[in-house]
Amino acid sequence: MVFARLDFHVPHGGALLLIGPNGSGKSSLLRLMAGLIKPFAGRLDWDGAPVRDDPQAHRERITYLGHQDALKPVLTTLENVSSWVGLAGRADRAPAALADMGLADLTDLPARFLSAGQRRRAALARVVASGAPLWLLDEPTVGLDTASIAALEHALAVHRAAGGIVVAATHMTINLPGAIPLDLADFAVSSFPEQFEAA
């Protein structure tokens, strides 16, 4: 068990910023919200309905960016993004998303030739192109330079202005106006020893 007694709400157009030391559960919470792992206890709701009641609907409303960029080296940058978002019928959004992330000139370049920062921007372009209302981002700024962070912040602002939701875990400063900070260290299981002594 990593955290306990955790309770939060993020409105449409809102943002939740996950903070806390390494090992406090930021990545675990994002994976839980993405449906990749199940909670030991408690529940996750979307607009008042338990996510577990319709996991397929939940998968369709999220896009998740983990630590790995998940790019196939032999595919071009455009092919990588198009193939991912094409699963949801949104391949036509890939070129604009790549342009938003400053990769318009690299669409035909195989991913194996991209720098670490370019790979991260391509992965972020996949998020931008997804059309999903809930973006779950684990350390999205890793490997990004100042201009790339600014492009990401712009994409986040556009997404939220359209009613989208952002949940991001980061150790870096990222401009998310009005974001709700959630320090997972405050919910460490060690803070509630009487409840978990027998666990």
PDB file of C-alpha atoms in Angstrom:
ATOM      1  CA  MET A   1       0.000   0.000   0.000  1.00  0.00           C
ATOM      2  CA  VAL A   2       1.327   3.399  -0.955  1.00  0.00           C
ATOM      3  CA  PHE A   3      -1.355   5.912   0.015  1.00  0.00           C
ATOM      4  CA  ALA A   4      -4.641   5.937   1.923  1.00  0.00           C
ATOM      5  CA  ARG A   5      -7.636   8.184   2.655  1.00  0.00           C
ATOM      6  CA  LEU A   6      -7.062   9.956  -0.643  1.00  0.00           C
ATOM      7  CA  ASP A   7     -10.035  11.953  -1.898  1.00  0.00           C
ATOM      8  CA  PHE A   8     -10.126  14.556  -4.669  1.00  0.00           C
ATOM      9  CA  HIS A   9     -12.320  16.014  -7.404  1.00  0.00           C
ATOM     10  CA  VAL A  10     -11.215  17.631 -10.657  1.00  0.00           C
ATOM     11  CA  PRO A  11     -13.852  19.606 -12.591  1.00  0.00           C
ATOM     12  CA  HIS A  12     -14.085  19.818 -16.355  1.00  0.00           C
ATOM     13  CA  GLY A  13     -11.519  22.406 -17.465  1.00  0.00           C
ATOM     14  CA  GLY A  14      -9.556  21.782 -14.283  1.00  0.00           C
ATOM     15  CA  ALA A  15      -6.116  20.454 -13.495  1.00  0.00           C
ATOM     16  CA  LEU A  16      -4.661  18.350 -10.697  1.00  0.00           C
ATOM     17  CA  LEU A  17      -0.934  18.617 -10.041  1.00  0.00           C
ATOM     18  CA  LEU A  18       0.475  15.548  -8.285  1.00  0.00           C
ATOM     19  CA  ILE A  19       3.488  16.358  -6.151  1.00  0.00           C
ATOM     20  CA  GLY A  20       5.507  14.542  -3.530  1.00  0.00           C
ATOM     21  CA  PRO A  21       8.824  12.743  -3.121  1.00  0.00           C
ATOM     22  CA  ASN A  22       9.865   9.735  -5.168  1.00  0.00           C
ATOM     23  CA  GLY A  23       7.900   6.688  -4.099  1.00  0.00           C
ATOM     24  CA  SER A  24       4.928   8.650  -2.763  1.00  0.00           C
ATOM     25  CA  GLY A  25       2.586   7.144  -5.362  1.00  0.00           C
ATOM     26  CA  LYS A  26       2.304   9.744  -8.133  1.00  0.00           C
ATOM     27  CA  SER A  27       2.862   7.236 -10.946  1.00  0.00           C
ATOM     28  CA  SER A  28       0.742   4.631  -9.170  1.00  0.00           C
ATOM     29  CA  LEU A  29      -2.174   7.037  -8.904  1.00  0.00           C
ATOM     30  CA  LEU A  30      -1.923   7.901 -12.599  1.00  0.00           C
ATOM     31  CA  ARG A  31      -1.860   4.200 -13.504  1.00  0.00           C
ATOM     32  CA  LEU A  32      -4.864   3.624 -11.272  1.00  0.00           C
ATOM     33  CA  MET A  33      -6.736   6.474 -12.969  1.00  0.00           C
ATOM     34  CA  ALA A  34      -5.782   5.031 -16.354  1.00  0.00           C
ATOM     35  CA  GLY A  35      -7.227   1.669 -15.409  1.00  0.00           C
ATOM     36  CA  LEU A  36      -3.859  -0.085 -15.619  1.00  0.00           C
ATOM     37  CA  ILE A  37      -4.021  -1.195 -11.981  1.00  0.00           C
ATOM     38  CA  LYS A  38      -6.922  -1.693  -9.581  1.00  0.00           C
ATOM     39  CA  PRO A  39      -7.248   0.037  -6.231  1.00  0.00           C
ATOM     40  CA  PHE A  40      -6.952  -2.066  -3.091  1.00  0.00           C
ATOM     41  CA  ALA A  41      -9.963  -0.156  -1.773  1.00  0.00           C
ATOM     42  CA  GLY A  42     -12.076   2.836  -2.717  1.00  0.00           C
ATOM     43  CA  ARG A  43     -13.419   3.874  -6.087  1.00  0.00           C
ATOM     44  CA  LEU A  44     -12.843   6.169  -9.002  1.00  0.00           C
ATOM     45  CA  ASP A  45     -15.836   8.010 -10.465  1.00  0.00           C
ATOM     46  CA  TRP A  46     -16.493   9.944 -13.654  1.00  0.00           C
ATOM     47  CA  ASP A  47     -19.366  12.426 -13.380  1.00  0.00           C
ATOM     48  CA  GLY A  48     -20.670  10.531 -10.354  1.00  0.00           C
ATOM     49  CA  ALA A  49     -20.650   7.063 -11.944  1.00  0.00           C
ATOM     50  CA  PRO A  50     -18.091   4.407 -10.923  1.00  0.00           C
ATOM     51  CA  VAL A  51     -15.488   3.865 -13.646  1.00  0.00           C
ATOM     52  CA  ARG A  52     -15.528   0.115 -12.952  1.00  0.00           C
ATOM     53  CA  ASP A  53     -19.150  -0.041 -14.201  1.00  0.00           C
ATOM     54  CA  ASP A  54     -18.027   0.772 -17.757  1.00  0.00           C
ATOM     55  CA  PRO A  55     -14.240   0.404 -18.144  1.00  0.00           C
ATOM     56  CA  GLN A  56     -14.435   0.600 -21.949  1.00  0.00           C
ATOM     57  CA  ALA A  57     -16.079   4.027 -21.792  1.00  0.00           C
ATOM     58  CA  HIS A  58     -13.356   5.153 -19.394  1.00  0.00           C
ATOM     59  CA  ARG A  59     -10.593   3.933 -21.720  1.00  0.00           C
ATOM     60  CA  GLU A  60     -12.124   6.005 -24.511  1.00  0.00           C
ATOM     61  CA  ARG A  61     -12.062   9.214 -22.487  1.00  0.00           C
ATOM     62  CA  ILE A  62      -8.428   9.069 -21.337  1.00  0.00           C
ATOM     63  CA  THR A  63      -4.999   9.335 -22.809  1.00  0.00           C
ATOM     64  CA  TYR A  64      -2.004   8.338 -20.694  1.00  0.00           C
ATOM     65  CA  LEU A  65       1.616   9.367 -21.052  1.00  0.00           C
ATOM     66  CA  GLY A  66       3.987   7.328 -18.884  1.00  0.00           C
ATOM     67  CA  HIS A  67       7.751   7.469 -18.501  1.00  0.00           C
ATOM     68  CA  GLN A  68       8.361   5.651 -21.775  1.00  0.00           C
ATOM     69  CA  ASP A  69       7.648   7.456 -25.050  1.00  0.00           C
ATOM     70  CA  ALA A  70       6.301   4.281 -26.736  1.00  0.00           C
ATOM     71  CA  LEU A  71       7.581   5.065 -30.235  1.00  0.00           C
ATOM     72  CA  LYS A  72       8.422   2.372 -32.760  1.00  0.00           C
ATOM     73  CA  PRO A  73      11.942   3.133 -34.098  1.00  0.00           C
ATOM     74  CA  VAL A  74      11.241   2.029 -37.685  1.00  0.00           C
ATOM     75  CA  LEU A  75       8.100   4.145 -38.091  1.00  0.00           C
ATOM     76  CA  THR A  76       8.264   7.807 -38.983  1.00  0.00           C
ATOM     77  CA  THR A  77       7.239  10.411 -36.465  1.00  0.00           C
ATOM     78  CA  LEU A  78       3.935  10.889 -38.276  1.00  0.00           C
ATOM     79  CA  GLU A  79       3.310   7.147 -38.565  1.00  0.00           C
ATOM     80  CA  ASN A  80       3.924   6.707 -34.833  1.00  0.00           C
ATOM     81  CA  VAL A  81       1.420   9.369 -33.809  1.00  0.00           C
ATOM     82  CA  SER A  82      -1.106   8.484 -36.522  1.00  0.00           C
ATOM     83  CA  SER A  83      -1.121   4.797 -35.635  1.00  0.00           C
ATOM     84  CA  TRP A  84      -1.808   5.471 -31.951  1.00  0.00           C
ATOM     85  CA  VAL A  85      -4.602   8.001 -32.421  1.00  0.00           C
ATOM     86  CA  GLY A  86      -5.886   6.093 -35.437  1.00  0.00           C
ATOM     87  CA  LEU A  87      -7.115   3.413 -33.035  1.00  0.00           C
ATOM     88  CA  ALA A  88      -9.692   5.980 -31.910  1.00  0.00           C
ATOM     89  CA  GLY A  89     -10.397   7.194 -35.457  1.00  0.00           C
ATOM     90  CA  ARG A  90      -8.402  10.401 -35.040  1.00  0.00           C
ATOM     91  CA  ALA A  91      -5.405   9.858 -37.336  1.00  0.00           C
ATOM     92  CA  ASP A  92      -6.274  13.051 -39.228  1.00  0.00           C
ATOM     93  CA  ARG A  93      -5.360  15.054 -36.107  1.00  0.00           C
ATOM     94  CA  ALA A  94      -1.748  13.844 -36.045  1.00  0.00           C
ATOM     95  CA  PRO A  95      -0.129  16.409 -38.412  1.00  0.00           C
ATOM     96  CA  ALA A  96      -1.563  19.398 -36.530  1.00  0.00           C
ATOM     97  CA  ALA A  97      -0.563  17.925 -33.172  1.00  0.00           C
ATOM     98  CA  LEU A  98       2.993  17.378 -34.381  1.00  0.00           C
ATOM     99  CA  ALA A  99       3.088  20.984 -35.605  1.00  0.00           C
ATOM    100  CA  ASP A 100       1.813  22.136 -32.200  1.00  0.00           C
ATOM    101  CA  MET A 101       4.766  20.359 -30.601  1.00  0.00           C
ATOM    102  CA  GLY A 102       7.277  21.842 -33.069  1.00  0.00           C
ATOM    103  CA  LEU A 103       7.818  18.664 -35.102  1.00  0.00           C
ATOM    104  CA  ALA A 104       6.270  19.671 -38.427  1.00  0.00           C
ATOM    105  CA  ASP A 105       9.665  19.390 -40.168  1.00  0.00           C
ATOM    106  CA  LEU A 106      10.347  15.902 -38.778  1.00  0.00           C
ATOM    107  CA  THR A 107       7.173  14.041 -39.735  1.00  0.00           C
ATOM    108  CA  ASP A 108       8.965  11.805 -42.269  1.00  0.00           C
ATOM    109  CA  LEU A 109      11.954  11.052 -40.052  1.00  0.00           C
ATOM    110  CA  PRO A 110      12.086   7.543 -38.533  1.00  0.00           C
ATOM    111  CA  ALA A 111      11.762   7.731 -34.767  1.00  0.00           C
ATOM    112  CA  ARG A 112      15.147   6.079 -34.245  1.00  0.00           C
ATOM    113  CA  PHE A 113      16.789   9.316 -35.388  1.00  0.00           C
ATOM    114  CA  LEU A 114      14.933  11.570 -32.961  1.00  0.00           C
ATOM    115  CA  SER A 115      16.674  13.085 -29.960  1.00  0.00           C
ATOM    116  CA  ALA A 116      15.309  12.371 -26.476  1.00  0.00           C
ATOM    117  CA  GLY A 117      13.505  15.706 -26.423  1.00  0.00           C
ATOM    118  CA  GLN A 118      12.052  15.159 -29.888  1.00  0.00           C
ATOM    119  CA  ARG A 119      10.842  11.709 -28.860  1.00  0.00           C
ATOM    120  CA  ARG A 120       9.106  13.201 -25.836  1.00  0.00           C
ATOM    121  CA  ARG A 121       7.469  15.863 -28.013  1.00  0.00           C
ATOM    122  CA  ALA A 122       6.240  13.156 -30.400  1.00  0.00           C
ATOM    123  CA  ALA A 123       4.726  11.287 -27.457  1.00  0.00           C
ATOM    124  CA  LEU A 124       3.070  14.512 -26.314  1.00  0.00           C
ATOM    125  CA  ALA A 125       1.748  15.073 -29.842  1.00  0.00           C
ATOM    126  CA  ARG A 126      -0.012  11.728 -29.467  1.00  0.00           C
ATOM    127  CA  VAL A 127      -1.716  13.098 -26.339  1.00  0.00           C
ATOM    128  CA  VAL A 128      -2.682  16.336 -28.101  1.00  0.00           C
ATOM    129  CA  ALA A 129      -4.095  14.453 -31.092  1.00  0.00           C
ATOM    130  CA  SER A 130      -6.040  11.973 -28.968  1.00  0.00           C
ATOM    131  CA  GLY A 131      -9.126  14.103 -28.488  1.00  0.00           C
ATOM    132  CA  ALA A 132      -9.548  12.468 -25.074  1.00  0.00           C
ATOM    133  CA  PRO A 133     -11.121  14.663 -22.396  1.00  0.00           C
ATOM    134  CA  LEU A 134      -8.795  13.383 -19.622  1.00  0.00           C
ATOM    135  CA  TRP A 135      -5.028  13.688 -20.012  1.00  0.00           C
ATOM    136  CA  LEU A 136      -2.927  11.699 -17.522  1.00  0.00           C
ATOM    137  CA  LEU A 137       0.691  12.841 -17.730  1.00  0.00           C
ATOM    138  CA  ASP A 138       3.621  11.350 -15.831  1.00  0.00           C
ATOM    139  CA  GLU A 139       6.606  13.714 -15.845  1.00  0.00           C
ATOM    140  CA  PRO A 140       5.617  15.267 -19.201  1.00  0.00           C
ATOM    141  CA  THR A 141       8.470  17.803 -19.213  1.00  0.00           C
ATOM    142  CA  VAL A 142      11.318  15.275 -19.015  1.00  0.00           C
ATOM    143  CA  GLY A 143      13.822  15.989 -21.767  1.00  0.00           C
ATOM    144  CA  LEU A 144      12.078  19.169 -22.950  1.00  0.00           C
ATOM    145  CA  ASP A 145      13.799  22.500 -23.500  1.00  0.00           C
ATOM    146  CA  THR A 146      12.234  25.862 -22.632  1.00  0.00           C
ATOM    147  CA  ALA A 147      10.506  26.315 -25.994  1.00  0.00           C
ATOM    148  CA  SER A 148       9.080  22.797 -25.865  1.00  0.00           C
ATOM    149  CA  ILE A 149       7.748  23.318 -22.350  1.00  0.00           C
ATOM    150  CA  ALA A 150       6.055  26.494 -23.575  1.00  0.00           C
ATOM    151  CA  ALA A 151       4.455  24.514 -26.436  1.00  0.00           C
ATOM    152  CA  LEU A 152       3.229  21.918 -23.941  1.00  0.00           C
ATOM    153  CA  GLU A 153       1.813  24.606 -21.652  1.00  0.00           C
ATOM    154  CA  HIS A 154      -0.041  26.120 -24.606  1.00  0.00           C
ATOM    155  CA  ALA A 155      -1.500  22.716 -25.519  1.00  0.00           C
ATOM    156  CA  LEU A 156      -2.591  22.198 -21.905  1.00  0.00           C
ATOM    157  CA  ALA A 157      -4.292  25.609 -21.857  1.00  0.00           C
ATOM    158  CA  VAL A 158      -6.150  24.915 -25.116  1.00  0.00           C
ATOM    159  CA  HIS A 159      -7.271  21.513 -23.839  1.00  0.00           C
ATOM    160  CA  ARG A 160      -8.571  22.955 -20.576  1.00  0.00           C
ATOM    161  CA  ALA A 161     -10.292  25.878 -22.312  1.00  0.00           C
ATOM    162  CA  ALA A 162     -12.298  23.285 -24.260  1.00  0.00           C
ATOM    163  CA  GLY A 163     -13.385  21.613 -21.003  1.00  0.00           C
ATOM    164  CA  GLY A 164     -10.614  19.024 -20.896  1.00  0.00           C
ATOM    165  CA  ILE A 165      -9.062  17.779 -17.665  1.00  0.00           C
ATOM    166  CA  VAL A 166      -5.347  17.438 -16.907  1.00  0.00           C
ATOM    167  CA  VAL A 167      -3.756  15.341 -14.165  1.00  0.00           C
ATOM    168  CA  ALA A 168       0.021  15.698 -14.176  1.00  0.00           C
ATOM    169  CA  ALA A 169       2.806  14.400 -11.960  1.00  0.00           C
ATOM    170  CA  THR A 170       5.975  16.433 -12.144  1.00  0.00           C
ATOM    171  CA  HIS A 171       8.995  17.603 -10.173  1.00  0.00           C
ATOM    172  CA  MET A 172       9.449  20.507 -12.588  1.00  0.00           C
ATOM    173  CA  THR A 173       7.614  23.810 -12.626  1.00  0.00           C
ATOM    174  CA  ILE A 174       4.845  23.773 -15.199  1.00  0.00           C
ATOM    175  CA  ASN A 175       2.366  26.564 -15.841  1.00  0.00           C
ATOM    176  CA  LEU A 176      -1.085  25.176 -15.009  1.00  0.00           C
ATOM    177  CA  PRO A 177      -3.085  28.198 -13.798  1.00  0.00           C
ATOM    178  CA  GLY A 178      -5.560  27.302 -11.089  1.00  0.00           C
ATOM    179  CA  ALA A 179      -4.283  23.734 -10.789  1.00  0.00           C
ATOM    180  CA  ILE A 180      -5.118  21.933  -7.560  1.00  0.00           C
ATOM    181  CA  PRO A 181      -1.892  20.711  -5.906  1.00  0.00           C
ATOM    182  CA  LEU A 182      -2.127  17.257  -4.329  1.00  0.00           C
ATOM    183  CA  ASP A 183       0.873  16.278  -2.210  1.00  0.00           C
ATOM    184  CA  LEU A 184       0.725  12.491  -1.968  1.00  0.00           C
ATOM    185  CA  ALA A 185       3.148  12.541   0.952  1.00  0.00           C
ATOM    186  CA  ASP A 186       0.202  13.778   3.019  1.00  0.00           C
ATOM    187  CA  PHE A 187      -1.607  10.489   2.332  1.00  0.00           C
ATOM    188  CA  ALA A 188       1.240   8.045   2.961  1.00  0.00           C
ATOM    189  CA  VAL A 189       0.123   4.816   4.601  1.00  0.00           C
ATOM    190  CA  SER A 190       2.756   5.437   7.291  1.00  0.00           C
ATOM    191  CA  SER A 191       0.650   8.426   8.403  1.00  0.00           C
ATOM    192  CA  PHE A 192      -2.170   6.051   9.392  1.00  0.00           C
ATOM    193  CA  PRO A 193      -0.343   3.162  11.173  1.00  0.00           C
ATOM    194  CA  GLU A 194      -3.299   2.250  13.366  1.00  0.00           C
ATOM    195  CA  GLN A 195      -5.391   1.393  10.314  1.00  0.00           C
ATOM    196  CA  PHE A 196      -2.808  -0.692   8.488  1.00  0.00           C
ATOM    197  CA  GLU A 197      -0.874  -2.478  11.229  1.00  0.00           C
ATOM    198  CA  ALA A 198      -2.388  -5.854  10.343  1.00  0.00           C
ATOM    199  CA  ALA A 199      -2.239  -5.399   6.578  1.00  0.00           C
TER     200      ALA A 199
END
